[in-house]
Tab-separated table of C-alpha atoms in Angstrom:
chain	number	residue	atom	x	y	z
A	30	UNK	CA	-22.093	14.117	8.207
A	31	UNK	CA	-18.697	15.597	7.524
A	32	UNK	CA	-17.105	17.896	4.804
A	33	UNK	CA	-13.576	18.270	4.287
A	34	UNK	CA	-11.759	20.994	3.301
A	35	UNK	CA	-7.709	21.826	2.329
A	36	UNK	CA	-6.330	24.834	2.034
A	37	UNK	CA	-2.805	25.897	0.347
A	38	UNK	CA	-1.281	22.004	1.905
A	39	UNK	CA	2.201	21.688	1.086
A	40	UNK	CA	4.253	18.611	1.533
A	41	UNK	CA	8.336	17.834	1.416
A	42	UNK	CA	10.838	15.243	2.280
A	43	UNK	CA	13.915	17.218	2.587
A	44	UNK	CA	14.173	18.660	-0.746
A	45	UNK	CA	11.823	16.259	-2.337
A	46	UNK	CA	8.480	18.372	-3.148
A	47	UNK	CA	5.567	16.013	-2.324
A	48	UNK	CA	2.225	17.382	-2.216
A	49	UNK	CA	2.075	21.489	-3.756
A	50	UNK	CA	-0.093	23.603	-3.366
A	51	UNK	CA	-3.305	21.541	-2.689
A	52	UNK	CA	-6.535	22.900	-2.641
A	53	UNK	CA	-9.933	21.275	-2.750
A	54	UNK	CA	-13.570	21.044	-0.570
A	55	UNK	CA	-14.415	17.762	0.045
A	56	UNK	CA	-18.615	17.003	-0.300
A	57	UNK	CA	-20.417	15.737	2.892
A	58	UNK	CA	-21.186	12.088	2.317
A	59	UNK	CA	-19.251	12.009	-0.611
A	60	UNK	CA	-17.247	9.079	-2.006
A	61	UNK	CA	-13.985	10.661	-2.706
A	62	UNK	CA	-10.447	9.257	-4.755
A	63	UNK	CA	-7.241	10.084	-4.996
A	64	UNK	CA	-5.819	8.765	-8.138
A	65	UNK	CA	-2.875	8.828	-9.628
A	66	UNK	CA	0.852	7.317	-10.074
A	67	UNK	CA	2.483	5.827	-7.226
A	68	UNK	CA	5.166	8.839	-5.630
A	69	UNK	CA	2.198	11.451	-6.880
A	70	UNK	CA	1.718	12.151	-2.773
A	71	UNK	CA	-1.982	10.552	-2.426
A	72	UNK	CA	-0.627	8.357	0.492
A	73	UNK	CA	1.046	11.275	1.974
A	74	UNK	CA	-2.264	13.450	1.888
A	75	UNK	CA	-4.396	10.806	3.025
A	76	UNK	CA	-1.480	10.130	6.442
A	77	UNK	CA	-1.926	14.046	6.929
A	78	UNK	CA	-5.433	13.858	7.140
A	79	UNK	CA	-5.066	11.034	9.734
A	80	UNK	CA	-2.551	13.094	11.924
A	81	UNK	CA	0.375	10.335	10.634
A	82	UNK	CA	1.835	12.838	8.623
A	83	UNK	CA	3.548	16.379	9.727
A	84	UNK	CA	1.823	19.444	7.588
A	85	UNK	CA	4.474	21.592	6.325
A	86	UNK	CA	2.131	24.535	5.082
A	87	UNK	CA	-1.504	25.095	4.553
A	88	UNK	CA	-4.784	24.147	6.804
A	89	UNK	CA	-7.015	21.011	6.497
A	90	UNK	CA	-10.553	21.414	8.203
A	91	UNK	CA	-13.030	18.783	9.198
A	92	UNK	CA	-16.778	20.620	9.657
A	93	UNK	CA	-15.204	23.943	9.349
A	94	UNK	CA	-12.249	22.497	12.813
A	95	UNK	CA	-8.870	23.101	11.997
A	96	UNK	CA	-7.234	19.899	13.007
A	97	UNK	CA	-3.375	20.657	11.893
A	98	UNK	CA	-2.484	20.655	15.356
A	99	UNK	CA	-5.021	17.810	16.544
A	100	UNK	CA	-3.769	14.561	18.268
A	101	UNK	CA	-4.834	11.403	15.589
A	102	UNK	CA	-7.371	10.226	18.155
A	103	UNK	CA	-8.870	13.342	18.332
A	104	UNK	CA	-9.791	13.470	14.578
A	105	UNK	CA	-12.828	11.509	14.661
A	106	UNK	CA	-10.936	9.675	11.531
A	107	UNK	CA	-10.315	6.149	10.826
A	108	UNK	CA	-7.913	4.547	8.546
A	109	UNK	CA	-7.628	1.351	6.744
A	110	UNK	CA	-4.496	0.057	5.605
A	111	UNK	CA	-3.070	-1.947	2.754
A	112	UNK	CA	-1.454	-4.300	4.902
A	113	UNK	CA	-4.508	-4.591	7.190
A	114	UNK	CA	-2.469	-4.170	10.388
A	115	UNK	CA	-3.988	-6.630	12.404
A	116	UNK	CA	-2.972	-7.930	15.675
A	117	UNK	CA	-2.016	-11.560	15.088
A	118	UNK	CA	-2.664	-12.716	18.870
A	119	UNK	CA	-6.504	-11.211	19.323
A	120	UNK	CA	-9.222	-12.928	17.344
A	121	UNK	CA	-11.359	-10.705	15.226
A	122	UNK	CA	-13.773	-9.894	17.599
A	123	UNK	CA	-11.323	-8.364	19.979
A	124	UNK	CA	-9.301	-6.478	17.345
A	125	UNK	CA	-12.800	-4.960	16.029
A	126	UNK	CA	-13.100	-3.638	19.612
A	127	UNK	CA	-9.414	-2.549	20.436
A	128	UNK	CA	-10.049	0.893	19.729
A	129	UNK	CA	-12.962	1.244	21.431
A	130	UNK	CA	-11.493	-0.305	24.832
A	131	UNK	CA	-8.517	1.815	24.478
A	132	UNK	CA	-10.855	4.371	24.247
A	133	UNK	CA	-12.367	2.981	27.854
A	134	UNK	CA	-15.923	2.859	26.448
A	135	UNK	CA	-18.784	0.873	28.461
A	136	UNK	CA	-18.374	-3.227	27.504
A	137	UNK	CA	-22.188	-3.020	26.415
A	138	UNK	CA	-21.438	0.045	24.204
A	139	UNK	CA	-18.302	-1.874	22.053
A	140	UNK	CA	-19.941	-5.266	22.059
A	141	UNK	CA	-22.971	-3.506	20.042
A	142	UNK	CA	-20.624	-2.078	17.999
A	143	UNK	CA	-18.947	-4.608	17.124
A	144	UNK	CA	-21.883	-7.085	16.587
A	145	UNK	CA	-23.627	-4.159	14.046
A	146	UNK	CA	-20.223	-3.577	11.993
A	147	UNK	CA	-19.819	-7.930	11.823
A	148	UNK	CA	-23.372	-7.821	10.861
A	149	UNK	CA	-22.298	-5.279	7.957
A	150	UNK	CA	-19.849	-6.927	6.968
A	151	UNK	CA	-20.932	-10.328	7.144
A	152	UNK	CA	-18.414	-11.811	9.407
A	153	UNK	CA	-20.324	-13.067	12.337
A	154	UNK	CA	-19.411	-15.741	12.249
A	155	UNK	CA	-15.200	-15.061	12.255
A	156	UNK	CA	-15.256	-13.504	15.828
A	157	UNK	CA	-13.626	-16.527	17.080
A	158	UNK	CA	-10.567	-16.765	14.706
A	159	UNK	CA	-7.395	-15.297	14.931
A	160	UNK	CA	-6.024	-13.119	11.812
A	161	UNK	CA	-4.083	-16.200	10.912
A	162	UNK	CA	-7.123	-18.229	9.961
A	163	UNK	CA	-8.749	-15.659	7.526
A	164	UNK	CA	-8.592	-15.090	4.278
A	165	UNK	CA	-7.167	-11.545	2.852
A	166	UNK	CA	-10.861	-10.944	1.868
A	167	UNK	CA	-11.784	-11.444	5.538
A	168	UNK	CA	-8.733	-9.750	6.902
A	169	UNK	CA	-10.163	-6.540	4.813
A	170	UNK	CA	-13.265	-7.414	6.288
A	171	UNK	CA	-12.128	-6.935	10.001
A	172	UNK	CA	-9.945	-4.436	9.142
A	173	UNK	CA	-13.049	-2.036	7.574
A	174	UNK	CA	-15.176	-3.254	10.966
A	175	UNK	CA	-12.716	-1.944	12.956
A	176	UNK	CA	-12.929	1.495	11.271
A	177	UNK	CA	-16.845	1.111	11.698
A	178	UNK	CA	-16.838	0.515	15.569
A	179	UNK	CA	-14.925	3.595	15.442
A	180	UNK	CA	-17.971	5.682	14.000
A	181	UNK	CA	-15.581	8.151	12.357
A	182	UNK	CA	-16.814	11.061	10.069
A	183	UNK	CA	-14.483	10.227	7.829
A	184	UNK	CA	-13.211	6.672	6.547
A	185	UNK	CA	-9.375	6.600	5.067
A	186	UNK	CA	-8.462	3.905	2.823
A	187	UNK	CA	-5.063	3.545	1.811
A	188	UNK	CA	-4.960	1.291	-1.476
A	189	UNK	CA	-6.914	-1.565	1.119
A	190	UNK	CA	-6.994	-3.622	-1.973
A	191	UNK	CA	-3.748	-4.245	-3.711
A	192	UNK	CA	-2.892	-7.577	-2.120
A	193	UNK	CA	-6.330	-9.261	-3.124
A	194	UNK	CA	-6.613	-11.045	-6.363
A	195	UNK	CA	-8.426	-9.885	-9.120
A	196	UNK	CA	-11.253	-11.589	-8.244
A	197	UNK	CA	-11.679	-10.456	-5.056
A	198	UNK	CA	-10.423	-7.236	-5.335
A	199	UNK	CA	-13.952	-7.104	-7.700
A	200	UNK	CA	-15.771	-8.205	-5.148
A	201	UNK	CA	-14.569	-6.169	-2.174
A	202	UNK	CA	-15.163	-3.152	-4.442
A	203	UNK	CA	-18.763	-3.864	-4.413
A	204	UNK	CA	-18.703	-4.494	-0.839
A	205	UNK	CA	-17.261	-1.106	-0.266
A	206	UNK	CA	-19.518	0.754	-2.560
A	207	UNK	CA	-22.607	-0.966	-0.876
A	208	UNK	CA	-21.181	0.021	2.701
A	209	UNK	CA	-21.113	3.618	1.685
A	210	UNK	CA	-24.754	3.645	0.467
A	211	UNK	CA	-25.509	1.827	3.744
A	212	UNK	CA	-23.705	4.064	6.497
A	213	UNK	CA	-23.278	7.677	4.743
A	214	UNK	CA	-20.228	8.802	6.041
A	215	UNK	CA	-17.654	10.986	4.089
A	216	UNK	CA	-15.507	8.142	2.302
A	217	UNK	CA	-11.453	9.416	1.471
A	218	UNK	CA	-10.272	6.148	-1.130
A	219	UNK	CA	-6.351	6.346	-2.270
A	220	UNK	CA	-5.803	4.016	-5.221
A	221	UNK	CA	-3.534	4.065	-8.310
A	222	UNK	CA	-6.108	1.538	-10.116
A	223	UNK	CA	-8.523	3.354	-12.531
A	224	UNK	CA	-10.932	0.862	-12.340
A	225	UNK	CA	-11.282	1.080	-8.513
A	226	UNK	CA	-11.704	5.027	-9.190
A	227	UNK	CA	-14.133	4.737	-11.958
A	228	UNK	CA	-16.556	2.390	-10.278
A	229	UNK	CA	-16.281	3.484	-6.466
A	230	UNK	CA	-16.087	7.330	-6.716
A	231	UNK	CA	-18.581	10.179	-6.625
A	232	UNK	CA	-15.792	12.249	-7.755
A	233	UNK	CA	-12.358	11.698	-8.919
A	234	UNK	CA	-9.196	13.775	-8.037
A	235	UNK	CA	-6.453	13.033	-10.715
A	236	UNK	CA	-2.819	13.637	-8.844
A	237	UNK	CA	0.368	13.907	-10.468
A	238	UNK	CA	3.730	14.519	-9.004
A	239	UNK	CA	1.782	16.360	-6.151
A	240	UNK	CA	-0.382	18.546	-8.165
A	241	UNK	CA	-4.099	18.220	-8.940
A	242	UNK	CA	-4.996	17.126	-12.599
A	243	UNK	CA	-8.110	17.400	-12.836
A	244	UNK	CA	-11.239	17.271	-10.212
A	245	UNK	CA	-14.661	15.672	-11.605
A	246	UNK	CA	-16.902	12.884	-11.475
A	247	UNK	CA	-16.150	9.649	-13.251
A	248	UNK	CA	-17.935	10.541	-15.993
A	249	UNK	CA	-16.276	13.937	-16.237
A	250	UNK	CA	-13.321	12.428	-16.505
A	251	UNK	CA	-13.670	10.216	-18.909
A	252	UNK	CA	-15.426	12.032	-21.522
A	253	UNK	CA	-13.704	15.801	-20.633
A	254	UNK	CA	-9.824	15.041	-19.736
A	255	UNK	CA	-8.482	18.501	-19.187
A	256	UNK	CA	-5.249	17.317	-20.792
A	257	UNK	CA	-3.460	14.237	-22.244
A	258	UNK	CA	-2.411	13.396	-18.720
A	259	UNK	CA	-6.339	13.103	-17.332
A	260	UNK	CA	-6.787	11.591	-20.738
A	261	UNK	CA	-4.613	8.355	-20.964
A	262	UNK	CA	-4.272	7.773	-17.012
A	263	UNK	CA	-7.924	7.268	-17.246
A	264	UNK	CA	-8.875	4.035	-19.511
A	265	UNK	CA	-8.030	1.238	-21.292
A	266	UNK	CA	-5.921	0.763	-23.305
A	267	UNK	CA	-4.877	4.359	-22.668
A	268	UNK	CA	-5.881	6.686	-25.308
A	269	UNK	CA	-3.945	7.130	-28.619
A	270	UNK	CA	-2.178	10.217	-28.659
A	271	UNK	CA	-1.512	11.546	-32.473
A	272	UNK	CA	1.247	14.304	-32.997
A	273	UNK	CA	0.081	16.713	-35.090
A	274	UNK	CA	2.935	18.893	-36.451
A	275	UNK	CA	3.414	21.738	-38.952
A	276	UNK	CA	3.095	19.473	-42.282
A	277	UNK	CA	-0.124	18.035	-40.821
A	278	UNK	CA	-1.751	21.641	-40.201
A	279	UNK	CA	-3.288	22.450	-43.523
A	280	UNK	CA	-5.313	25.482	-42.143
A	281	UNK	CA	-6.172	27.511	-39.155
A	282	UNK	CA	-8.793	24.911	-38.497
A	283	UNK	CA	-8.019	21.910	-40.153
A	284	UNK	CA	-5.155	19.336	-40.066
A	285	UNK	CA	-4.741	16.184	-41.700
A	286	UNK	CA	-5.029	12.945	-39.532
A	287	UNK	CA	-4.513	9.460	-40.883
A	288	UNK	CA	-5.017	9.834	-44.257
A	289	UNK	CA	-8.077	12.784	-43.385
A	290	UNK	CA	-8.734	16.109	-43.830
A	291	UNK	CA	-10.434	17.104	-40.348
A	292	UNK	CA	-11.791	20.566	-40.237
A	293	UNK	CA	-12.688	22.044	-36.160
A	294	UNK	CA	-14.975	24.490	-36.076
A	295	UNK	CA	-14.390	27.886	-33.909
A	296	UNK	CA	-10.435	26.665	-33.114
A	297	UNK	CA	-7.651	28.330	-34.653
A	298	UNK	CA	-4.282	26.215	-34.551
A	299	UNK	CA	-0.844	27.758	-35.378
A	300	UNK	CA	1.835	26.457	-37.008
A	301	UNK	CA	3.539	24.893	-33.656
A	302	UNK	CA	2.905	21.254	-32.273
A	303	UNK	CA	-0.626	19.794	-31.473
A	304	UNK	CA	-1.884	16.083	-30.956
A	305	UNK	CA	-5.103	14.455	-31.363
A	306	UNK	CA	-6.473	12.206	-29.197
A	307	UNK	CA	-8.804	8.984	-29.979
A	308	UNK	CA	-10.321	6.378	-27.426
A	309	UNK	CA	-9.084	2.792	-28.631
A	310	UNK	CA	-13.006	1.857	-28.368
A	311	UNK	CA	-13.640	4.707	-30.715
A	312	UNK	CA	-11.987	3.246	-33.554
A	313	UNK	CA	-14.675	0.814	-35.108
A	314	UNK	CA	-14.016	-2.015	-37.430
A	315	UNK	CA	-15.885	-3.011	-40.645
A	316	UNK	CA	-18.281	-0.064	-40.031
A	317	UNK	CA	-19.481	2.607	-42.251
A	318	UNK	CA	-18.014	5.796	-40.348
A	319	UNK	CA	-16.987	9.283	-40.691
A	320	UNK	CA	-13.486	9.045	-41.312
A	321	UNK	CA	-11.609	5.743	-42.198
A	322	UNK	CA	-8.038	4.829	-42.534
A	323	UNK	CA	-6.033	1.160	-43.574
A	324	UNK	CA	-3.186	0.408	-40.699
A	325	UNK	CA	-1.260	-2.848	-40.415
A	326	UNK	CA	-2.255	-4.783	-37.879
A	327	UNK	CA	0.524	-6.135	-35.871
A	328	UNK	CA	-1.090	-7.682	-32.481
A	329	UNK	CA	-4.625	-8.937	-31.808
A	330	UNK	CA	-5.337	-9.640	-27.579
A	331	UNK	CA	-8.497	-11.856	-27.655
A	332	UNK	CA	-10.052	-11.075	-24.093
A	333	UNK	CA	-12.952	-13.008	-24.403
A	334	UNK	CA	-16.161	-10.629	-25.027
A	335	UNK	CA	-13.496	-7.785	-26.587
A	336	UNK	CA	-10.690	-7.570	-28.990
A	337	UNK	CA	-7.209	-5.027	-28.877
A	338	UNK	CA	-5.762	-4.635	-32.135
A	339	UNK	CA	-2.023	-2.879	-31.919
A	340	UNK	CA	-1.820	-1.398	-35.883
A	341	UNK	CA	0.478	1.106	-37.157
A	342	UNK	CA	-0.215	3.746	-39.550
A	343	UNK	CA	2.764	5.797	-41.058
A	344	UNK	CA	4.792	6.772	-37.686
A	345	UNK	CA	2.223	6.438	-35.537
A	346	UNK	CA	1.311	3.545	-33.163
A	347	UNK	CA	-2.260	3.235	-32.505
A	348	UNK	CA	-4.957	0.617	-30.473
A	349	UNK	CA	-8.365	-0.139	-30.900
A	350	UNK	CA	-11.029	-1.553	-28.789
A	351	UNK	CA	-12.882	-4.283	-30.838
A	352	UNK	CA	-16.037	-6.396	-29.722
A	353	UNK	CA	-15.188	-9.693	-30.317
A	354	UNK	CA	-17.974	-10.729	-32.687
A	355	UNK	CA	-16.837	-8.292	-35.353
A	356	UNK	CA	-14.246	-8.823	-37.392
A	357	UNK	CA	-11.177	-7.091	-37.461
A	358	UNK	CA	-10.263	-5.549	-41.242
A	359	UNK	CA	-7.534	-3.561	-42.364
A	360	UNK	CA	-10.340	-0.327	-42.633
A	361	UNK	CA	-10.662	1.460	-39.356
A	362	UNK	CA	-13.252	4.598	-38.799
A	363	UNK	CA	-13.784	7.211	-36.324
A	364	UNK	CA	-16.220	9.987	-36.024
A	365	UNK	CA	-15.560	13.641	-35.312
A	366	UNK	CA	-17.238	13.953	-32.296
A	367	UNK	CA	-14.795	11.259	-30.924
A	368	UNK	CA	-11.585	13.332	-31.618
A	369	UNK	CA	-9.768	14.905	-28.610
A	370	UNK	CA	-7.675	18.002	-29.468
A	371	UNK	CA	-4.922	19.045	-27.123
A	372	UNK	CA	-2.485	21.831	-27.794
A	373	UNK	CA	2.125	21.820	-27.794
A	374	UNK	CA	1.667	21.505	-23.543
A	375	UNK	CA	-0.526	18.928	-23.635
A	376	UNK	CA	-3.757	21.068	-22.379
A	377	UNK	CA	-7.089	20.271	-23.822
A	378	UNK	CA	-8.246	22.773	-26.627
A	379	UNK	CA	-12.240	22.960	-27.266
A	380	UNK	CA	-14.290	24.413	-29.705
């Protein structure tokens, strides 16, 4: 078991400001990710914990070690790349146990370890083959089992899944989720798919342009965005964002929104620029609801067991989220308790 912990890390290419001020405690056995937009600095924090990287400022700890200063192989880390990084002249078997030879560990020692992560993983029977004569499922596959040999206290993925299909990209998330129930070792995931976040994480850390977001689990995330940010990185379609400006402010505590008089209770707006958010499932078709407003509908997406409808109402360009065995009419409704409120900057305001 393992925690993690970073302290004040700052990050910079020349005058290019990376990773600032970063701060966070990492859970033992947790199921970390690092989310966010690609140039956001996840990569970057994730080659720093693996000694790849040069810390410019702060401290990162492993069990309460400072490891700044550490060699990589001291680290007790292992890393698994997007490119998988395997050496095309050793057959999987001997790349699984590179590390460990390198390493000069007894031959009985790294062919047990070897067998037990190919057991794992399911790949017993690819010892033989060369890297060539995989697929990138199975090159994954070796790659992760060459992490296990390794019995790190903490596993680094680097987006290991952007060059698989969609298919198998579903499948190797399951197959990563499983191994973490099965070995329970601290898990570090750097992704910019939301999907991959939402279904693989324990918690969630939200990065933009080297800053934290937002820290939470899945769940957290979803249904509490701290600001639009958190809010339309996470989900899909993203959600629809509603400027809300002085003619729309009819009160203190009430605005008008699509056609609606909507009345919050203990919030007090001023006269300067707001927006409401609304989750594109949210918005319900043909239903008796709350609230209800008549858009044109421009664009219907049939995906099978849903439907996204692109309308417009007045200036505003909205989506909803439709099963597909309702109809879509021209009368959309939303409830109250599904209305997001976020003030001029963008941070969420609550009641």
């Amino acid at each position: 078991m393992a925690n993690i912990k970073f302290i004040g890390i700052h990050k910079s290419f020349g005058s290019n400001k990376i990773i600032t001020d970063f701060n966070l405690l990492g859970k033992e056995d947790e199921f970390l990710v690092l989310v966010g937009p690609s140039g956001c600095g996840k990569s970057t924090l994730l080659r720093m914990i693996a000694g790849l990287e040069k810390i410019d400022e702060g401290e990162i700890f492993i069990n309460d070690q400072k490891i700044n200063e550490l060699h990589p192989s001291k680290r007790q880390t292992a890393m698994v790349f997007q490119s998988y990084a395997l050496y095309p002249h050793m057959n999987v078997y001997e790349n699984m146990s590179f590390g460990l030879k390198i390493e000069k560990r007894p031959k009985d020692e790294i062919n047990a370890k070897v067998m037990q992560a190919a057991k794992i993983l399911k790949i017993e029977e690819l010892l033989e083959r060369k890297p060539k004569q995989l697929s990138g499922g199975q090159r994954q596959r070796v790659a992760i089992g060459r992490a296990i040999t390794r019995n790190p206290k903490i596993f680094l993925f680097d987006e290991p899944l952007s060059n698989l299909d969609a298919a198998l990209r579903a499948e190797m998330r399951v197959e990563i989720s499983k191994l973490h129930k099965q070995i329970k070792t601290n898990m570090i995931y750097v992704t910019h798919d939301q999907v991959e976040a939402m279904t693989l994480a324990d918690r969630i850390v939200i990065l933009n342009q080297g800053n934290i977001e937002q820290v939470g689990t899945p769940e957290e995330i979803y249904n509490d965005p701290s600001n639009i940010f958190v809010a339309q990185f996470i989900g899909t379609p993203k959600m629809n964002i509603l400027e809300i400006n002085e003619k729309n402010i009819i009160s203190e505590n009430s605005i008008k929104l699509l056609g609606n008089d909507i009345q919050f209770g203990n919030i007090k707006l001023n006269k300067s620029k707001h927006f409401v958010g609304i989750r594109s499932e949210y918005l319900k078709s043909n239903q008796k609801s709350q609230f209800t407003f008549n858009p044109e509908i421009e664009l219907i997406e049939n995906l099978g067991n849903e439907k996204i409808a692109y309308m417009k109402y007045d200036e505003y360009q909205l989506s909803a989220k439709i099963p597909s065995s309702d109809e879509i009419s021209n009368t959309i409704g939303f409830e109250f308790k599904d209305i997001f409120l976020f003030d001029q900057n963008g941070k969420r305001v609550k009641s």
